Amino acid sequence: MSVLDQVIAAVTPPESNEARLEARANAQAVAVPGGWFAMILDHHLLLEDAFAATKAARDAASRTAALKHLGVILTGHAIAEEAVVYPGLGEAGEKGHATLGYNEQVMVKMQMAMLEKLDPISQDFDDKLEHIRGAVAHHMYQEEGTWFIELSEKAPAADQAMITQRYQEEWSRYVGADA
């Protein structure tokens, strides 16, 4: 963790597991089954599982394979949000959230690229993986806690349908059957 990351973490400690669980429960209560928000919540679960599988892998080959799977899910999810959901946030008057979401996802992609260069069974790898997991967990908390609830409340029905269709298209284009 960089010095800047340590300072930020000290000033703004991560939300508690209880807060994350409450945000997810609220999001699940709002998400329409089969809609874009429900798909995103499902993908958040896939991401959590993929982080856990990468951490749990005990040899270099297994860990590298798990990291590759995590990368596919993470990138496919980010691309789908960036192409469809964040523009929807911007149109709904939440340009600040949309911009922050884009920026956070760019940073995660950069960190993932650095992670790929590390020895997969080293402490440095473990530390970087945990740093990325924590950043993604916080990002998901923001989305589930307020951002996407606001979008689901503000966007008209026609926009909701379009976001659902386009999110699924983008996810499938990148991830396909790999998830």
CSV table of C-alpha atoms in Angstrom, one decimal, residues 48-160:
chain,number,residue,atom,x,y,z
A,48,GLU,CA,-16.3,-11.5,-4.3
A,49,ASP,CA,-16.0,-15.2,-5.0
A,50,ALA,CA,-13.3,-14.7,-7.6
A,51,PHE,CA,-11.2,-12.6,-5.2
A,52,ALA,CA,-11.6,-15.3,-2.5
A,53,ALA,CA,-10.7,-18.1,-5.0
A,54,THR,CA,-7.5,-16.1,-6.0
A,55,LYS,CA,-6.5,-15.6,-2.4
A,56,ALA,CA,-7.2,-19.3,-1.6
A,57,ALA,CA,-5.1,-20.7,-4.4
A,58,ARG,CA,-1.9,-22.1,-3.0
A,59,ASP,CA,0.4,-22.7,-5.9
A,60,ALA,CA,1.6,-20.4,-8.7
A,61,ALA,CA,-0.3,-22.1,-11.5
A,62,SER,CA,-3.6,-22.2,-9.6
A,63,ARG,CA,-3.3,-18.6,-8.5
A,64,THR,CA,-2.4,-17.4,-11.9
A,65,ALA,CA,-5.5,-19.1,-13.4
A,66,ALA,CA,-7.7,-17.7,-10.6
A,67,LEU,CA,-6.3,-14.2,-11.2
A,68,LYS,CA,-7.0,-14.5,-14.9
A,69,HIS,CA,-10.6,-15.5,-14.2
A,70,LEU,CA,-10.9,-12.6,-11.7
A,71,GLY,CA,-9.6,-10.3,-14.4
A,72,VAL,CA,-12.2,-11.4,-16.9
A,73,ILE,CA,-15.1,-10.8,-14.5
A,74,LEU,CA,-13.7,-7.6,-13.2
A,75,THR,CA,-13.0,-6.1,-16.7
A,76,GLY,CA,-16.3,-7.3,-18.2
A,77,HIS,CA,-18.2,-5.9,-15.3
A,78,ALA,CA,-16.3,-2.5,-15.5
A,79,ILE,CA,-16.8,-2.2,-19.2
A,80,ALA,CA,-20.6,-2.9,-18.9
A,81,GLU,CA,-20.9,-0.3,-16.2
A,82,GLU,CA,-18.8,2.3,-18.0
A,83,ALA,CA,-20.6,1.8,-21.3
A,84,VAL,CA,-24.1,1.9,-20.0
A,85,VAL,CA,-24.7,2.5,-16.3
A,86,TYR,CA,-22.4,5.4,-15.6
A,87,PRO,CA,-23.8,7.4,-18.6
A,88,GLY,CA,-27.2,6.7,-17.1
A,89,LEU,CA,-26.0,8.1,-13.8
A,90,GLY,CA,-24.8,11.2,-15.6
A,91,GLU,CA,-28.1,11.7,-17.4
A,92,ALA,CA,-29.9,11.3,-14.0
A,93,GLY,CA,-28.0,14.2,-12.6
A,94,GLU,CA,-25.3,12.2,-10.8
A,95,LYS,CA,-22.3,13.2,-12.9
A,96,GLY,CA,-20.1,13.3,-9.8
A,97,HIS,CA,-20.8,9.7,-9.0
A,98,ALA,CA,-20.4,8.6,-12.6
A,99,THR,CA,-17.0,10.4,-12.8
A,100,LEU,CA,-15.8,8.9,-9.5
A,101,GLY,CA,-17.0,5.4,-10.7
A,102,TYR,CA,-15.0,5.7,-13.9
A,103,ASN,CA,-11.9,6.9,-12.1
A,104,GLU,CA,-12.1,4.1,-9.5
A,105,GLN,CA,-12.4,1.5,-12.2
A,106,VAL,CA,-9.4,2.8,-14.1
A,107,MET,CA,-7.3,2.7,-10.9
A,108,VAL,CA,-8.3,-0.9,-10.3
A,109,LYS,CA,-7.4,-1.9,-13.9
A,110,MET,CA,-4.0,-0.3,-13.4
A,111,GLN,CA,-3.5,-2.1,-10.1
A,112,MET,CA,-4.5,-5.4,-11.7
A,113,ALA,CA,-1.9,-4.9,-14.4
A,114,MET,CA,0.7,-4.4,-11.6
A,115,LEU,CA,-0.5,-7.5,-9.8
A,116,GLU,CA,0.1,-9.6,-12.9
A,117,LYS,CA,3.8,-8.8,-12.8
A,118,LEU,CA,4.2,-10.0,-9.2
A,119,ASP,CA,5.2,-13.5,-8.1
A,120,PRO,CA,1.8,-15.1,-7.5
A,121,ILE,CA,2.9,-16.8,-4.3
A,122,SER,CA,4.7,-13.8,-2.8
A,123,GLN,CA,3.6,-11.6,0.1
A,124,ASP,CA,3.7,-8.6,-2.3
A,125,PHE,CA,1.1,-10.4,-4.4
A,126,ASP,CA,-1.1,-11.1,-1.4
A,127,ASP,CA,-0.8,-7.4,-0.2
A,128,LYS,CA,-1.6,-6.0,-3.6
A,129,LEU,CA,-4.5,-8.4,-4.1
A,130,GLU,CA,-6.0,-7.4,-0.7
A,131,HIS,CA,-5.5,-3.7,-1.6
A,132,ILE,CA,-7.4,-4.2,-4.8
A,133,ARG,CA,-10.1,-6.3,-3.1
A,134,GLY,CA,-10.6,-3.6,-0.5
A,135,ALA,CA,-10.9,-0.9,-3.2
A,136,VAL,CA,-13.4,-3.0,-5.2
A,137,ALA,CA,-15.4,-3.7,-2.0
A,138,HIS,CA,-15.6,0.0,-1.3
A,139,HIS,CA,-16.6,0.8,-4.8
A,140,MET,CA,-19.4,-1.9,-4.7
A,141,TYR,CA,-20.6,-0.4,-1.4
A,142,GLN,CA,-20.9,3.0,-3.0
A,143,GLU,CA,-22.9,1.6,-5.9
A,144,GLU,CA,-25.1,-0.6,-3.8
A,145,GLY,CA,-25.5,2.0,-1.0
A,146,THR,CA,-26.6,5.0,-2.9
A,147,TRP,CA,-25.5,5.4,-6.5
A,148,PHE,CA,-27.5,2.7,-8.2
A,149,ILE,CA,-30.5,3.1,-5.9
A,150,GLU,CA,-30.6,6.8,-7.0
A,151,LEU,CA,-30.4,5.7,-10.7
A,152,SER,CA,-33.1,3.1,-10.2
A,153,GLU,CA,-35.4,5.8,-8.7
A,154,LYS,CA,-34.6,8.6,-11.1
A,155,ALA,CA,-34.4,7.0,-14.5
A,156,PRO,CA,-37.6,6.6,-16.5
A,157,ALA,CA,-38.9,3.1,-17.3
A,158,ALA,CA,-37.7,3.2,-20.9
A,159,ASP,CA,-34.2,4.1,-19.8
A,160,GLN,CA,-34.3,1.3,-17.2
